[in-house]
Coordinates of C-alpha atoms in Angstrom, one line a residue:
X1 CA -0.6 158.6 84.3
X2 CA -2.5 155.6 84.6
X3 CA -6.7 155.6 84.3
X4 CA -7.1 154.6 88.3
X5 CA -4.4 157.1 89.4
X6 CA -6.9 159.9 87.6
X7 CA -10.0 158.9 88.7
X8 CA -8.1 158.4 92.8
X9 CA -6.7 162.4 92.0
X10 CA -10.5 163.4 91.5
X11 CA -11.3 161.3 93.8
X12 CA -9.0 163.1 96.7
X13 CA -10.1 166.6 95.7
X14 CA -13.2 165.9 95.9
X15 CA -12.9 163.9 99.7
X16 CA -11.7 166.9 100.1
X17 CA -14.3 169.2 100.5
X18 CA -16.7 167.3 101.8
X19 CA -14.2 166.4 105.2
X20 CA -15.8 166.4 108.6
X21 CA -13.7 170.1 109.2
X22 CA -15.4 171.8 106.3
X23 CA -19.3 172.5 107.7
X24 CA -17.8 175.6 109.5
X25 CA -16.0 176.7 106.7
X26 CA -17.4 179.8 105.5
X27 CA -17.1 180.3 101.6
X28 CA -18.4 183.9 101.4
X29 CA -16.2 186.3 101.8
X30 CA -17.0 188.9 105.0
X31 CA -15.8 191.9 102.9
X32 CA -17.7 192.0 100.1
X33 CA -20.6 189.1 100.7
X34 CA -19.2 186.8 97.3
X35 CA -18.0 183.8 96.7
X36 CA -14.6 183.3 98.3
X37 CA -12.5 179.7 99.1
X38 CA -9.6 181.7 100.4
X39 CA -11.4 181.2 104.3
X40 CA -10.8 177.2 103.8
X41 CA -7.7 177.1 102.4
X42 CA -6.5 179.1 105.7
X43 CA -8.5 177.1 108.5
X44 CA -9.3 173.5 106.8
X45 CA -7.3 171.5 108.5
X46 CA -6.8 170.3 105.1
X47 CA -7.9 171.9 102.8
X48 CA -6.5 173.1 99.2
X49 CA -7.8 174.7 95.5
X50 CA -8.8 171.7 93.4
X51 CA -7.6 173.4 90.3
X52 CA -9.0 172.1 87.1
X53 CA -6.7 170.5 84.4
X54 CA -9.3 170.1 81.3
X55 CA -6.8 169.9 78.1
X56 CA -6.9 171.2 75.1
X57 CA -3.3 171.5 73.8
X58 CA -3.6 170.9 69.9
X59 CA -0.1 168.6 70.3
X60 CA -1.9 166.2 72.5
X61 CA -5.5 166.3 72.3
X62 CA -8.2 166.7 74.9
X63 CA -8.1 165.8 78.5
X64 CA -8.7 166.5 81.3
X65 CA -7.3 165.9 85.3
X66 CA -6.8 167.7 88.6
X67 CA -4.2 169.8 90.3
X68 CA -4.2 170.2 94.6
X69 CA -2.7 173.8 95.6
X70 CA -2.2 173.0 98.7
X71 CA -0.6 176.6 101.1
X72 CA 1.5 176.5 104.5
X73 CA 1.3 178.5 107.2
X74 CA 1.9 178.9 110.4
X75 CA -0.9 180.0 112.7
X76 CA 0.5 183.3 113.6
X77 CA 0.3 184.1 109.4
X78 CA -2.7 183.3 109.0
X79 CA -3.9 185.9 111.7
X80 CA -1.5 188.4 110.1
X81 CA -3.0 187.6 106.5
X82 CA -6.7 187.4 108.1
X83 CA -6.4 190.8 109.8
X84 CA -4.7 192.8 106.7
X85 CA -7.4 191.1 104.2
X86 CA -10.0 193.0 105.9
X87 CA -9.2 196.1 106.0
X88 CA -8.5 196.3 101.9
X89 CA -9.5 194.6 99.1
X90 CA -6.0 193.3 97.9
X91 CA -4.5 193.8 101.3
X92 CA -3.3 189.3 102.0
X93 CA -2.3 189.3 98.7
X94 CA 1.0 191.9 99.3
X95 CA 1.9 189.8 102.2
X96 CA 4.5 187.3 101.7
X97 CA 3.9 184.5 99.9
X98 CA 3.3 181.1 102.4
X99 CA 4.8 178.0 101.1
X100 CA 3.4 175.9 98.4
X101 CA 2.8 172.8 97.6
X102 CA 0.8 171.8 94.2
X103 CA 0.6 167.7 93.0
X104 CA -1.7 166.2 90.6
X105 CA -1.9 164.8 87.1
X106 CA -4.1 164.5 84.4
X107 CA -4.6 162.5 80.9
X108 CA -5.6 162.6 77.5
X109 CA -7.5 161.0 74.8
X110 CA -3.7 160.0 72.4
X111 CA -2.4 158.6 76.0
X112 CA -0.2 160.9 77.0
X113 CA -0.5 161.1 80.9
X114 CA 1.8 162.5 83.4
X115 CA 0.9 162.8 88.0
X116 CA 3.4 166.1 89.6
X117 CA 4.4 166.6 93.1
X118 CA 6.3 169.8 93.2
X119 CA 6.7 172.7 96.3
X120 CA 7.8 175.9 96.5
X121 CA 8.7 177.5 100.2
X122 CA 11.0 180.8 101.5
X123 CA 12.6 181.2 104.6
X124 CA 13.9 185.1 106.7
X125 CA 11.0 187.4 105.2
X126 CA 12.0 186.0 101.3
X127 CA 15.3 185.9 101.9
X128 CA 16.5 182.7 100.5
X129 CA 13.7 180.6 98.2
X130 CA 13.3 177.0 96.8
X131 CA 12.1 175.0 94.0
X132 CA 11.9 171.4 93.5
X133 CA 9.2 170.0 91.5
X134 CA 9.3 165.6 90.1
X135 CA 6.6 164.0 87.7
X136 CA 6.8 160.3 85.7
X137 CA 4.9 160.0 82.7
X138 CA 4.3 159.3 79.0
X139 CA 3.6 162.6 75.7
X140 CA 2.5 160.9 72.5
X141 CA 3.1 164.1 70.3
X142 CA 4.4 164.6 66.9
X143 CA 7.8 166.5 66.9
X144 CA 9.6 167.9 63.5
X145 CA 12.8 167.3 63.6
X146 CA 12.9 168.5 59.3
X147 CA 14.8 172.1 58.7
X148 CA 13.8 171.6 55.4
X149 CA 11.2 173.6 53.1
X150 CA 9.8 171.1 51.5
X151 CA 9.6 168.6 55.4
X152 CA 9.9 171.4 58.1
X153 CA 5.5 170.9 58.6
X154 CA 6.2 167.2 58.1
X155 CA 5.8 165.8 61.5
X156 CA 6.7 161.6 64.0
X157 CA 4.7 160.6 66.4
X158 CA 6.8 160.8 68.8
X159 CA 6.0 158.9 73.2
X160 CA 8.3 160.2 75.2
X161 CA 8.2 157.8 78.8
X162 CA 9.9 158.0 82.4
X163 CA 10.3 160.6 84.9
X164 CA 11.8 163.2 85.7
X165 CA 12.4 166.4 88.5
X166 CA 13.8 169.7 88.9
X167 CA 15.6 171.3 92.2
X168 CA 16.4 175.6 92.5
X169 CA 18.0 177.1 95.5
X170 CA 18.0 181.3 94.8
X171 CA 19.6 183.5 98.0
X172 CA 18.4 187.2 98.3
X173 CA 20.9 190.1 97.5
X174 CA 20.8 191.7 100.9
X175 CA 18.5 195.2 100.5
X176 CA 17.4 194.8 96.3
X177 CA 15.0 192.9 94.7
X178 CA 18.4 190.1 93.0
X179 CA 18.8 186.6 93.2
X180 CA 20.7 184.9 92.4
X181 CA 21.0 180.1 93.1
X182 CA 22.0 177.1 92.1
X183 CA 19.9 174.2 89.8
X184 CA 19.8 170.5 88.6
X185 CA 18.0 168.9 86.3
X186 CA 17.1 165.0 85.6
X187 CA 15.1 163.4 83.4
X188 CA 15.3 159.5 82.2
X189 CA 12.9 159.0 79.8
X190 CA 13.1 156.4 76.6
X191 CA 11.9 157.5 73.1
X192 CA 9.2 155.6 70.9
X193 CA 8.3 155.6 67.3
X194 CA 5.1 155.4 66.5
X195 CA 5.0 154.1 62.7
X196 CA 1.6 155.8 62.1
X197 CA 1.2 152.8 59.2
X198 CA -1.6 151.5 60.8
X199 CA 0.2 148.0 62.4
X200 CA 0.0 149.1 66.0
X201 CA 4.8 149.1 65.1
X202 CA 6.5 151.0 67.1
X203 CA 10.6 150.9 67.6
X204 CA 12.1 152.2 70.5
X205 CA 15.0 154.4 70.0
X206 CA 16.2 154.1 72.9
X207 CA 16.8 155.0 76.1
X208 CA 17.8 158.1 77.6
X209 CA 19.5 160.3 80.6
X210 CA 19.6 163.6 80.8
X211 CA 21.2 165.2 84.1
X212 CA 22.4 168.5 84.4
X213 CA 24.0 171.0 86.8
X214 CA 23.9 175.3 86.3
X215 CA 23.2 178.7 88.4
X216 CA 20.2 181.4 88.0
X217 CA 19.7 185.1 88.7
X218 CA 16.4 186.2 89.0
X219 CA 15.6 190.1 89.8
X220 CA 11.5 190.2 91.0
X221 CA 9.6 193.7 91.4
X222 CA 6.6 192.4 90.6
X223 CA 4.0 193.4 93.4
X224 CA 2.0 189.5 93.8
X225 CA 3.7 186.0 93.2
X226 CA 0.4 184.9 92.3
X227 CA -1.7 187.8 89.7
X228 CA 1.0 191.0 89.2
X229 CA -0.5 194.5 88.2
X230 CA 2.7 196.0 88.6
X231 CA 6.5 195.7 89.0
X232 CA 8.8 193.4 86.7
X233 CA 11.3 190.5 86.3
X234 CA 13.7 189.3 84.7
X235 CA 14.9 185.5 85.3
X236 CA 17.9 183.9 83.0
X237 CA 19.8 179.9 83.6
X238 CA 22.2 178.6 82.5
X239 CA 22.8 174.8 82.4
X240 CA 25.7 172.1 81.2
X241 CA 24.3 168.8 80.5
X242 CA 27.2 166.0 81.3
X243 CA 28.5 162.6 81.6
X244 CA 30.0 163.6 84.5
X245 CA 27.0 164.3 86.7
X246 CA 25.2 161.3 84.8
X247 CA 23.6 162.3 81.8
X248 CA 24.3 160.1 78.4
X249 CA 24.8 163.6 76.6
X250 CA 27.3 166.5 76.9
X251 CA 25.4 170.2 75.9
X252 CA 24.4 173.2 77.9
X253 CA 20.8 174.9 77.3
X254 CA 20.9 178.7 79.0
X255 CA 17.0 181.0 79.2
X256 CA 16.4 184.4 79.4
X257 CA 12.5 186.2 79.9
X258 CA 11.0 189.0 81.1
X259 CA 7.6 190.6 82.3
X260 CA 7.0 193.7 82.8
X261 CA 3.7 194.5 84.1
X262 CA 2.1 198.3 83.8
X263 CA -0.5 200.4 85.5
X264 CA -2.5 202.8 82.8
X265 CA -5.1 203.4 83.8
X266 CA -6.7 202.8 87.2
X267 CA -7.8 198.6 87.2
X268 CA -5.8 198.8 83.7
X269 CA -2.4 196.6 83.5
X270 CA -0.6 196.6 79.9
X271 CA 1.5 193.7 80.0
X272 CA 4.8 192.9 78.1
X273 CA 6.4 189.2 78.3
X274 CA 10.3 188.1 76.4
X275 CA 11.5 184.4 76.5
X276 CA 14.3 183.6 74.5
X277 CA 16.2 180.0 75.0
X278 CA 20.0 178.2 73.1
X279 CA 20.8 175.0 72.7
X280 CA 24.3 174.1 71.8
X281 CA 26.0 170.7 71.0
X282 CA 28.1 169.0 69.4
X283 CA 27.0 165.8 69.9
X284 CA 24.1 164.9 66.3
X285 CA 21.1 163.4 68.2
X286 CA 19.5 164.9 71.2
X287 CA 16.8 163.6 73.2
X288 CA 13.4 165.4 71.3
X289 CA 12.6 167.3 74.6
X290 CA 15.6 168.4 75.4
X291 CA 15.1 171.2 72.1
X292 CA 13.0 174.7 72.9
X293 CA 10.4 175.4 71.3
X294 CA 8.0 178.0 70.9
X295 CA 5.9 178.8 74.2
X296 CA 2.8 180.9 73.2
X297 CA -1.0 180.2 74.7
X298 CA -2.9 178.8 70.7
X299 CA 0.5 176.9 69.5
X300 CA 1.0 173.4 69.9
X301 CA 3.8 172.2 72.3
X302 CA 6.8 171.7 70.3
X303 CA 5.3 172.7 67.3
X304 CA 8.8 174.9 66.5
X305 CA 11.2 173.6 68.3
X306 CA 15.3 175.0 67.6
X307 CA 18.1 175.3 68.9
X308 CA 16.9 179.1 69.3
X309 CA 13.7 179.8 70.2
X310 CA 12.1 183.3 71.2
X311 CA 8.7 184.9 72.0
X312 CA 6.8 188.0 72.3
X313 CA 4.0 188.8 74.4
X314 CA 1.4 191.7 74.9
X315 CA -1.3 191.8 77.1
X316 CA -4.0 193.4 78.0
X317 CA -5.8 193.2 81.6
X318 CA -9.4 195.1 83.0
X319 CA -10.6 194.4 86.1
X320 CA -13.6 195.5 86.0
X321 CA -15.0 194.5 89.7
X322 CA -12.6 193.8 91.9
X323 CA -13.6 190.0 91.6
X324 CA -13.4 189.3 87.7
X325 CA -11.0 191.0 84.8
X326 CA -10.4 190.1 81.5
X327 CA -8.0 190.8 78.7
X328 CA -6.5 190.4 75.6
X329 CA -3.1 188.9 74.3
X330 CA -1.6 188.7 71.2
X331 CA 2.4 187.3 70.3
X332 CA 4.8 186.0 68.3
X333 CA 7.0 183.6 68.1
X334 CA 10.2 182.0 66.8
X335 CA 12.4 178.7 66.0
X336 CA 16.9 178.1 63.9
X337 CA 16.4 174.2 62.6
X338 CA 16.9 171.4 65.2
X339 CA 20.7 171.7 64.3
X340 CA 21.7 174.2 62.9
X341 CA 23.9 175.5 64.5
X342 CA 25.2 177.2 61.8
X343 CA 22.5 179.3 61.2
X344 CA 22.6 181.1 65.1
X345 CA 20.0 183.1 66.4
X346 CA 19.4 185.7 63.8
X347 CA 17.2 182.3 62.1
X348 CA 14.6 183.1 64.5
X349 CA 13.6 185.7 62.5
X350 CA 13.3 184.3 59.0
X351 CA 9.8 182.7 59.2
X352 CA 7.9 183.7 62.7
X353 CA 4.8 182.2 64.1
X354 CA 1.8 184.1 65.2
X355 CA -0.8 183.9 67.6
X356 CA -3.8 186.0 70.1
X357 CA -6.8 185.2 71.8
X358 CA -8.8 186.5 75.0
X359 CA -9.3 185.6 78.7
X360 CA -11.2 186.0 82.2
X361 CA -10.0 184.8 86.2
X362 CA -11.6 185.5 89.1
X363 CA -10.7 186.3 92.2
X364 CA -10.8 183.3 93.8
X365 CA -8.7 183.2 97.2
X366 CA -9.0 187.1 98.1
X367 CA -6.9 186.7 101.2
X368 CA -3.7 185.4 98.6
X369 CA -4.8 187.0 95.8
X370 CA -5.8 184.2 93.7
X371 CA -6.6 184.3 90.1
X372 CA -8.4 181.0 88.2
X373 CA -10.1 181.7 85.0
X374 CA -10.1 180.1 80.6
X375 CA -7.8 181.7 78.4
X376 CA -9.3 181.1 74.5
X377 CA -6.3 180.9 72.1
X378 CA -5.8 180.9 68.3
X379 CA -3.0 180.7 65.9
X380 CA -2.9 180.2 62.8
X381 CA -2.9 176.3 62.9
X382 CA -4.5 175.4 66.4
X383 CA -6.4 176.8 68.5
X384 CA -6.8 175.4 72.0
X385 CA -8.6 176.9 75.6
X386 CA -6.7 176.8 78.4
X387 CA -7.6 176.9 82.5
X388 CA -4.6 178.9 84.3
X389 CA -3.7 180.2 87.9
X390 CA -1.9 183.8 87.1
X391 CA -1.5 186.3 85.0
X392 CA -1.1 183.5 82.0
X393 CA 2.6 185.2 80.7

């Protein structure tokens, strides 16, 4: 995002903490006497949790930004959560999550920038869920479009600039943890090839509109939205991108993912996550960001793209105090080549790529069960650290 927008976003976060309303807010939890932002989020009319976005993503370099997390509750909901939170350490976190709005942006040293606005809300005792978001920015990243062994490590620098958004509406099947729904995706972008010859030249590869409609299926039996330690979920999405929906290209995408959280001892949780992505098309050229990639902490974004990708992770979490926890994680992922439709999904396993790391979390808002912290991750080619809210899976 532009530097002026980055500064204004940071200023908003700092100014919010200094509003006249904040002088009466208690940042000490009455149950354990520790630093906590739960009352600030609930009682301050302008309160939000400022989340620092310190970027060390190998694909775009170092960067910084701020995202604000706003929680929306009625006065009755606030009072109910406050009372339950005073009765047990994790009491408030077991209630239905409030509506959440996030807004902010960031920029990095290589010129990448973005700004975003997102909202999640539930109705009728969590029987209807809505998720929506919009964003705009410019991403400058290395892409590796070649499938041959001689060229597969040869990257090209592309800049993708534009805007886009996503919407998802889900309905719970009565008396179950199963949701079915519809969703929409739209992006309008221009791709530019940077020559890399040191002469400052760049070459436009054209503008593209990607517009898709589809359906989703989700099973959600986790014990928390923000930091689950028990239960599991499953998510499947299928999208059709067609000219009739406003898309310049015709293709389909499929996503299937699942996370499992298993308590193995007091204050110990073993978690597993798996994800599979597929893209099918009869066209030879699609926008670079349309292709899925291997998504693991420690591996650069879009480093391993293909028509088929998958990743597998495990994570061991230890809550050694009610506030603090540490984790160890590791995983592997694979990809087929871009455009290698004849290889099929099985080619994902021909050349797997690994990553591992460690992290910590602090319970920053106990009555909501919000944990924040840092992960440090390594892979065979890169290393990075990430500021995360949640488990990181």
